[in-house]
Amino acid sequence: MRGMTPHSVRFTFSPALYPQTPFVNHSVFLHGEIVEIKTRQNEQIVRAKDEKGEWNAYAESTIALFEKGNLVRAYGIIVSQPDGNTMLAAKWIKKIEKEEYEYCQRETGVEWEKMEKENPSLKGLKPFVPKKNIEKNPPTQAENTSKVHPETDSDFIPAAQLKIEREYL
């Protein structure tokens, strides 16, 4: 019999991975249909959709190669990202057949009802939306000639962009 301790592995839907989830650092099983795959350095980032939304997972690129439209099942730990997103750090992701997918749907449906009762906040979680640059206007000539453009520190704003009068500089 599987215990329901806070760190038990549970079947879950994508909203359990949305920002502010109560399940950060918990191990879960997910399932879905791949909608996008990115390969970056030594990892694959897989975006999949299930009945309740979309989820993202990353795993070593040595894991099986996937294609858009593949049905997959994944196991891993939910982790927060520096940009506010939450993803699955996948121990494994595998292609599955329709029968196994249907099994995952049934198991997840049963587990999800319990999870929503235990954590009513799940119903209010929203998917991650990446922040876009606030400034949409192209830089002015004065900003282009500025020598200081630290691209590694996104909190740094050059004085030229702040439109501060010269005497305060």
XYZ file of N, CA and C in Angstrom:
507
model
N 0.843 -1.191 0.000
C 0.000 0.000 0.000
C 0.879 1.241 0.000
N 0.531 2.176 -0.818
C 1.321 3.399 -0.950
C 0.845 4.421 0.085
N 1.776 4.943 0.886
C 1.438 5.955 1.878
C 1.277 7.324 1.246
N 0.534 8.178 1.885
C 0.302 9.520 1.351
C 1.062 10.565 2.163
N 2.293 10.265 2.470
C 3.116 11.249 3.146
C 3.385 12.390 2.177
N 3.767 13.565 2.657
C 3.964 14.709 1.762
C 4.954 14.437 0.631
N 5.874 13.518 0.808
C 6.872 13.299 -0.223
C 6.673 11.994 -0.983
N 5.464 11.418 -0.937
C 5.167 10.245 -1.755
C 5.132 10.662 -3.211
N 5.438 9.723 -4.082
C 5.346 9.997 -5.509
C 3.874 9.911 -5.892
N 3.389 10.975 -6.538
C 1.978 11.031 -6.892
C 1.822 11.271 -8.385
N 0.755 10.733 -8.929
C 0.368 11.062 -10.290
C -0.254 12.448 -10.235
N 0.105 13.319 -11.151
C -0.427 14.670 -11.092
C -0.635 15.255 -12.475
N -1.449 16.301 -12.522
C -1.661 17.077 -13.738
C -0.757 18.306 -13.710
N -0.668 18.966 -14.835
C 0.231 20.110 -15.014
C 0.067 21.243 -13.999
N -1.151 21.589 -13.518
C -1.221 22.710 -12.562
C -0.396 22.510 -11.293
N -0.038 21.280 -10.960
C 0.818 21.045 -9.785
C 2.220 21.587 -10.001
N 2.552 21.952 -11.261
C 3.864 22.509 -11.573
C 3.807 24.011 -11.833
N 2.668 24.629 -11.640
C 2.569 26.064 -11.892
C 3.225 26.825 -10.738
N 3.646 28.083 -10.995
C 4.278 28.876 -9.926
C 3.415 28.918 -8.663
N 4.052 28.952 -7.528
C 3.432 28.964 -6.201
C 2.862 27.604 -5.803
N 3.250 26.548 -6.512
C 2.761 25.211 -6.186
C 3.208 24.786 -4.793
N 2.352 24.092 -4.075
C 2.772 23.564 -2.771
C 3.624 22.298 -2.906
N 3.899 21.869 -4.142
C 4.600 20.607 -4.356
C 6.051 20.756 -4.811
N 6.644 21.928 -4.625
C 8.064 22.092 -4.953
C 8.863 21.084 -4.129
N 9.835 20.472 -4.764
C 10.714 19.460 -4.169
C 10.021 18.126 -3.904
N 8.848 17.902 -4.496
C 8.161 16.625 -4.376
C 8.353 15.838 -5.670
N 8.410 14.521 -5.546
C 8.513 13.644 -6.708
C 7.119 13.342 -7.246
N 6.984 13.380 -8.573
C 5.683 13.144 -9.204
C 5.837 12.361 -10.500
N 4.707 11.792 -10.940
C 4.571 11.221 -12.271
C 3.700 12.167 -13.072
N 4.079 12.452 -14.300
C 3.282 13.263 -15.221
C 3.103 12.481 -16.513
N 2.119 12.876 -17.266
C 1.928 12.293 -18.586
C 1.464 13.405 -19.512
N 1.602 13.206 -20.800
C 1.129 14.213 -21.741
C 1.561 13.918 -23.159
N 1.158 14.821 -24.034
C 1.545 14.762 -25.439
C 2.548 15.879 -25.677
N 3.682 15.552 -26.273
C 4.727 16.548 -26.500
C 4.255 17.592 -27.504
N 4.411 18.867 -27.125
C 4.073 19.963 -28.029
C 5.318 20.726 -28.482
N 6.428 20.572 -27.749
C 7.659 21.259 -28.133
C 8.854 20.588 -27.471
N 9.978 20.575 -28.187
C 11.220 20.021 -27.654
C 12.333 21.003 -27.982
N 13.141 21.315 -26.986
C 14.315 22.161 -27.197
C 15.519 21.403 -26.665
N 16.618 21.501 -27.362
C 17.864 20.914 -26.876
C 18.812 22.057 -26.580
N 19.346 22.058 -25.359
C 20.225 23.130 -24.919
C 21.388 22.498 -24.168
N 22.572 22.688 -24.665
C 23.777 22.113 -24.080
C 23.580 20.619 -23.858
N 23.608 20.158 -22.633
C 23.481 18.725 -22.363
C 22.088 18.327 -21.895
N 21.075 19.122 -22.208
C 19.745 18.761 -21.745
C 18.676 18.990 -22.808
N 17.609 18.240 -22.660
C 16.422 18.416 -23.482
C 15.365 19.051 -22.605
N 14.645 20.013 -23.172
C 13.515 20.601 -22.469
C 12.279 20.192 -23.252
N 11.394 19.490 -22.571
C 10.193 18.957 -23.190
C 8.991 19.708 -22.629
N 8.156 20.212 -23.530
C 6.889 20.826 -23.114
C 5.790 19.894 -23.590
N 4.926 19.497 -22.667
C 3.852 18.567 -22.990
C 2.538 19.105 -22.452
N 1.446 18.628 -23.030
C 0.128 19.045 -22.547
C -0.616 17.824 -22.042
N -1.402 18.064 -20.998
C -2.291 17.034 -20.488
C -3.705 17.621 -20.446
N -4.601 16.973 -19.767
C -6.006 17.394 -19.754
C -6.236 18.761 -19.111
N -5.313 19.200 -18.254
C -5.529 20.432 -17.500
C -4.573 21.555 -17.858
N -3.674 21.349 -18.788
C -2.742 22.416 -19.158
C -1.452 21.869 -19.729
N -0.390 22.647 -19.567
C 0.923 22.254 -20.078
C 1.938 22.213 -18.955
N 2.931 21.352 -19.112
C 4.021 21.246 -18.150
C 5.337 21.169 -18.899
N 6.406 21.550 -18.198
C 7.758 21.539 -18.767
C 8.646 20.646 -17.923
N 9.524 19.919 -18.616
C 10.485 19.072 -17.922
C 11.828 19.220 -18.608
N 12.886 19.081 -17.834
C 14.200 19.029 -18.443
C 14.897 17.766 -17.972
N 15.696 17.227 -18.876
C 16.417 15.991 -18.584
C 17.693 15.988 -19.398
N 18.612 15.117 -19.040
C 19.852 15.011 -19.806
C 19.519 14.661 -21.247
N 20.270 15.223 -22.180
C 19.980 15.005 -23.598
C 20.259 13.572 -24.036
N 20.879 12.786 -23.173
C 21.129 11.388 -23.519
C 19.857 10.544 -23.388
N 18.827 11.112 -22.781
C 17.544 10.415 -22.697
C 16.988 10.294 -24.111
N 16.117 9.336 -24.316
C 15.562 9.058 -25.651
C 15.148 10.326 -26.390
N 15.326 10.290 -27.692
C 14.915 11.422 -28.521
C 13.417 11.341 -28.761
N 12.777 12.482 -28.656
C 11.331 12.543 -28.801
C 10.960 13.367 -30.013
N 9.711 13.239 -30.405
C 9.165 14.035 -31.484
C 7.871 14.670 -31.005
N 7.534 15.789 -31.613
C 6.273 16.446 -31.328
C 5.147 15.449 -31.599
N 4.191 15.380 -30.672
C 3.072 14.462 -30.830
C 3.240 13.141 -30.089
N 4.477 12.816 -29.626
C 4.676 11.588 -28.855
C 3.899 11.664 -27.544
N 3.323 10.550 -27.129
C 2.740 10.432 -25.797
C 3.871 10.037 -24.870
N 3.987 10.717 -23.728
C 5.083 10.433 -22.808
C 4.588 10.350 -21.370
N 5.409 9.695 -20.586
C 5.228 9.629 -19.142
C 6.557 10.061 -18.549
N 6.512 10.833 -17.467
C 7.742 11.340 -16.873
C 7.702 11.172 -15.352
N 8.894 11.038 -14.795
C 9.049 10.957 -13.350
C 10.183 11.887 -12.965
N 9.974 12.658 -11.902
C 11.034 13.535 -11.440
C 10.596 14.362 -10.251
N 11.379 15.396 -9.978
C 11.146 16.280 -8.833
C 10.757 17.662 -9.352
N 9.746 18.245 -8.754
C 9.309 19.597 -9.124
C 10.289 20.596 -8.523
N 10.847 21.458 -9.376
C 11.821 22.442 -8.912
C 11.460 23.842 -9.405
N 11.763 24.841 -8.585
C 11.569 26.240 -8.968
C 12.758 26.703 -9.785
N 12.498 27.579 -10.742
C 13.538 28.143 -11.593
C 13.772 29.603 -11.191
N 14.942 30.155 -11.485
C 15.239 31.545 -11.113
C 14.264 32.560 -11.715
N 13.684 32.267 -12.880
C 12.775 33.214 -13.526
C 11.351 33.135 -12.991
N 11.087 32.276 -12.002
C 9.758 32.155 -11.430
C 8.988 30.958 -11.952
N 9.478 30.340 -13.005
C 8.829 29.162 -13.553
C 9.059 27.976 -12.633
N 8.287 26.940 -12.800
C 8.459 25.698 -12.071
C 8.481 24.584 -13.105
N 9.449 23.680 -12.987
C 9.609 22.612 -13.974
C 9.824 21.280 -13.282
N 9.776 20.230 -14.084
C 10.089 18.899 -13.598
C 11.539 18.595 -13.938
N 12.341 18.321 -12.914
C 13.704 17.827 -13.148
C 13.528 16.326 -13.323
N 13.497 15.886 -14.566
C 13.108 14.512 -14.879
C 14.229 13.515 -14.627
N 13.915 12.494 -13.878
C 14.816 11.352 -13.730
C 14.708 10.510 -14.994
N 13.477 10.436 -15.528
C 13.257 9.766 -16.800
C 12.001 10.298 -17.474
N 12.031 10.225 -18.785
C 10.875 10.522 -19.627
C 10.870 9.409 -20.664
N 9.717 8.796 -20.854
C 9.672 7.713 -21.835
C 8.418 7.831 -22.696
N 8.555 7.352 -23.924
C 7.402 7.272 -24.812
C 6.505 6.153 -24.311
N 5.197 6.367 -24.437
C 4.260 5.333 -24.018
C 3.215 5.124 -25.103
N 2.553 3.993 -25.012
C 1.465 3.674 -25.934
C 0.153 4.207 -25.367
N -0.858 4.208 -26.199
C -2.162 4.765 -25.824
C -2.735 4.093 -24.564
N -2.551 2.774 -24.421
C -3.098 2.059 -23.258
C -2.453 2.555 -21.961
N -1.135 2.742 -21.962
C -0.458 3.235 -20.762
C -0.862 4.679 -20.491
N -1.061 5.449 -21.554
C -1.510 6.841 -21.394
C -2.875 6.864 -20.709
N -3.777 5.995 -21.146
C -5.114 5.933 -20.542
C -5.027 5.514 -19.075
N -4.123 4.595 -18.747
C -3.897 4.196 -17.365
C -3.451 5.413 -16.542
N -2.503 6.184 -17.075
C -2.012 7.376 -16.378
C -3.139 8.386 -16.160
N -4.000 8.545 -17.164
C -5.132 9.468 -17.030
C -6.039 9.033 -15.877
N -6.357 7.741 -15.800
C -7.239 7.248 -14.730
C -6.606 7.455 -13.359
N -5.343 7.027 -13.214
C -4.653 7.161 -11.931
C -4.538 8.625 -11.511
N -4.229 9.474 -12.471
C -4.061 10.892 -12.172
C -5.393 11.520 -11.778
N -6.468 11.140 -12.439
C -7.789 11.667 -12.100
C -8.163 11.383 -10.653
N -7.919 10.154 -10.210
C -8.211 9.764 -8.827
C -7.328 10.550 -7.863
N -6.032 10.600 -8.156
C -5.077 11.287 -7.282
C -5.337 12.785 -7.243
N -5.709 13.365 -8.388
C -5.918 14.810 -8.488
C -7.055 15.278 -7.583
N -8.128 14.500 -7.522
C -9.247 14.873 -6.637
C -8.766 14.976 -5.197
N -7.963 14.016 -4.759
C -7.418 14.040 -3.395
C -6.510 15.259 -3.201
N -5.673 15.526 -4.212
C -4.740 16.649 -4.100
C -5.472 17.980 -3.999
N -6.546 18.153 -4.755
C -7.309 19.400 -4.698
C -7.998 19.577 -3.351
N -8.443 18.481 -2.747
C -9.070 18.571 -1.419
C -8.031 18.936 -0.360
N -6.831 18.340 -0.469
C -5.761 18.605 0.492
C -5.143 19.994 0.301
N -5.152 20.488 -0.938
C -4.509 21.762 -1.281
C -5.444 22.595 -2.161
N -6.439 23.268 -1.565
C -7.389 24.055 -2.362
C -6.713 25.130 -3.215
N -5.489 25.520 -2.878
C -4.785 26.550 -3.652
C -4.488 26.086 -5.076
N -4.499 24.777 -5.326
C -4.227 24.258 -6.672
C -5.185 24.836 -7.707
N -6.442 25.034 -7.302
C -7.452 25.526 -8.250
C -7.159 26.948 -8.718
N -6.416 27.716 -7.945
C -6.132 29.102 -8.293
C -4.794 29.332 -8.974
N -3.988 28.289 -9.145
C -2.673 28.459 -9.752
C -2.795 28.738 -11.242
N -1.941 29.636 -11.721
C -1.938 30.025 -13.142
C -0.638 29.585 -13.794
N -0.681 29.275 -15.104
C 0.542 28.881 -15.804
C 1.579 29.996 -15.796
N 2.822 29.615 -15.944
C 3.918 30.580 -15.996
C 3.868 31.348 -17.304
N 4.018 32.656 -17.211
C 4.113 33.510 -18.395
C 5.434 34.253 -18.290
N 6.367 34.006 -19.224
C 7.661 34.681 -19.144
C 7.493 36.191 -19.199
N 8.305 36.886 -18.407
C 8.269 38.349 -18.419
C 8.961 38.847 -19.676
N 8.318 39.758 -20.333
C 8.906 40.389 -21.521
C 9.634 41.645 -21.060
N 10.546 42.133 -21.900
C 11.213 43.391 -21.573
C 10.158 44.471 -21.444
N 10.225 45.231 -20.371
C 9.249 46.281 -20.120
C 9.344 47.365 -21.182
N 10.560 47.711 -21.567
C 10.763 48.787 -22.530
C 10.681 48.217 -23.940
N 9.654 48.612 -24.690
C 9.467 48.103 -26.048
C 10.078 49.034 -27.095
N 10.369 50.287 -26.721
C 10.924 51.247 -27.674
C 12.390 50.949 -27.941
N 12.839 51.155 -29.173
C 14.267 50.947 -29.437
C 15.096 51.981 -28.674
N 16.339 51.652 -28.318
C 17.168 52.600 -27.565
C 17.445 53.865 -28.387
N 17.561 54.965 -27.676
C 17.860 56.231 -28.342
C 19.341 56.271 -28.695
N 19.745 57.265 -29.477
C 21.150 57.394 -29.870
C 22.042 57.567 -28.640
N 21.567 58.331 -27.639
C 22.357 58.548 -26.425
C 22.585 57.221 -25.702
N 21.580 56.356 -25.682
C 21.721 55.068 -25.025
C 22.649 54.155 -25.824
N 22.627 54.285 -27.143
C 23.492 53.457 -27.976
C 24.961 53.782 -27.772
N 25.263 55.031 -27.460
C 26.662 55.423 -27.300
C 27.165 55.175 -25.885
N 26.273 54.838 -24.982
C 26.687 54.546 -23.613
C 27.625 53.350 -23.596
N 28.712 53.444 -22.842
C 29.717 52.390 -22.799
C 29.343 51.294 -21.791
N 28.437 51.591 -20.866
C 28.119 50.649 -19.815
C 26.832 49.905 -20.165
N 26.954 48.641 -20.487
C 25.793 47.788 -20.762
C 26.017 46.423 -20.130
N 25.924 46.333 -18.822
C 26.145 45.028 -18.192
C 24.977 44.090 -18.514
N 25.203 43.163 -19.430
C 24.133 42.281 -19.865
C 23.898 41.127 -18.902
N 24.803 40.921 -17.972
C 24.637 39.813 -17.058
C 23.785 40.187 -15.852
N 23.628 41.455 -15.563
C 22.857 41.879 -14.406
C 21.596 42.581 -14.884
N 20.470 41.864 -14.883
C 19.233 42.426 -15.416
C 18.640 43.510 -14.516
N 19.103 43.624 -13.255
C 18.590 44.660 -12.364
C 19.291 45.997 -12.578
N 20.414 46.014 -13.293
C 21.163 47.241 -13.530
C 20.486 48.041 -14.630
N 20.239 49.314 -14.359
C 19.654 50.212 -15.360
C 20.603 51.386 -15.519
N 21.134 51.583 -16.736
C 22.029 52.712 -16.953
C 21.314 54.041 -16.662
N 22.067 55.015 -16.177
C 21.502 56.326 -15.848
C 20.825 56.954 -17.057
N 21.341 56.715 -18.263
C 20.750 57.298 -19.471
C 19.307 56.831 -19.652
N 18.998 55.623 -19.225
C 17.631 55.113 -19.361
C 16.695 55.684 -18.306
N 17.242 56.139 -17.206
C 16.412 56.669 -16.130
C 15.972 58.113 -16.375
N 16.562 58.778 -17.365
C 16.224 60.164 -17.715
C 16.414 61.111 -16.524
N 17.498 60.881 -15.783
C 17.820 61.726 -14.636
C 18.571 62.951 -15.144
N 18.259 64.102 -14.534
C 18.963 65.317 -14.946
C 20.447 65.187 -14.619
N 21.268 65.828 -15.417
C 22.716 65.719 -15.341
C 23.271 66.065 -13.953
N 22.703 67.062 -13.284
C 23.268 67.518 -12.020
C 23.200 66.456 -10.926
N 22.318 65.467 -11.048
C 22.231 64.413 -10.034
C 23.245 63.307 -10.256
N 23.808 63.248 -11.436
C 24.810 62.228 -11.730
C 26.127 62.694 -11.198
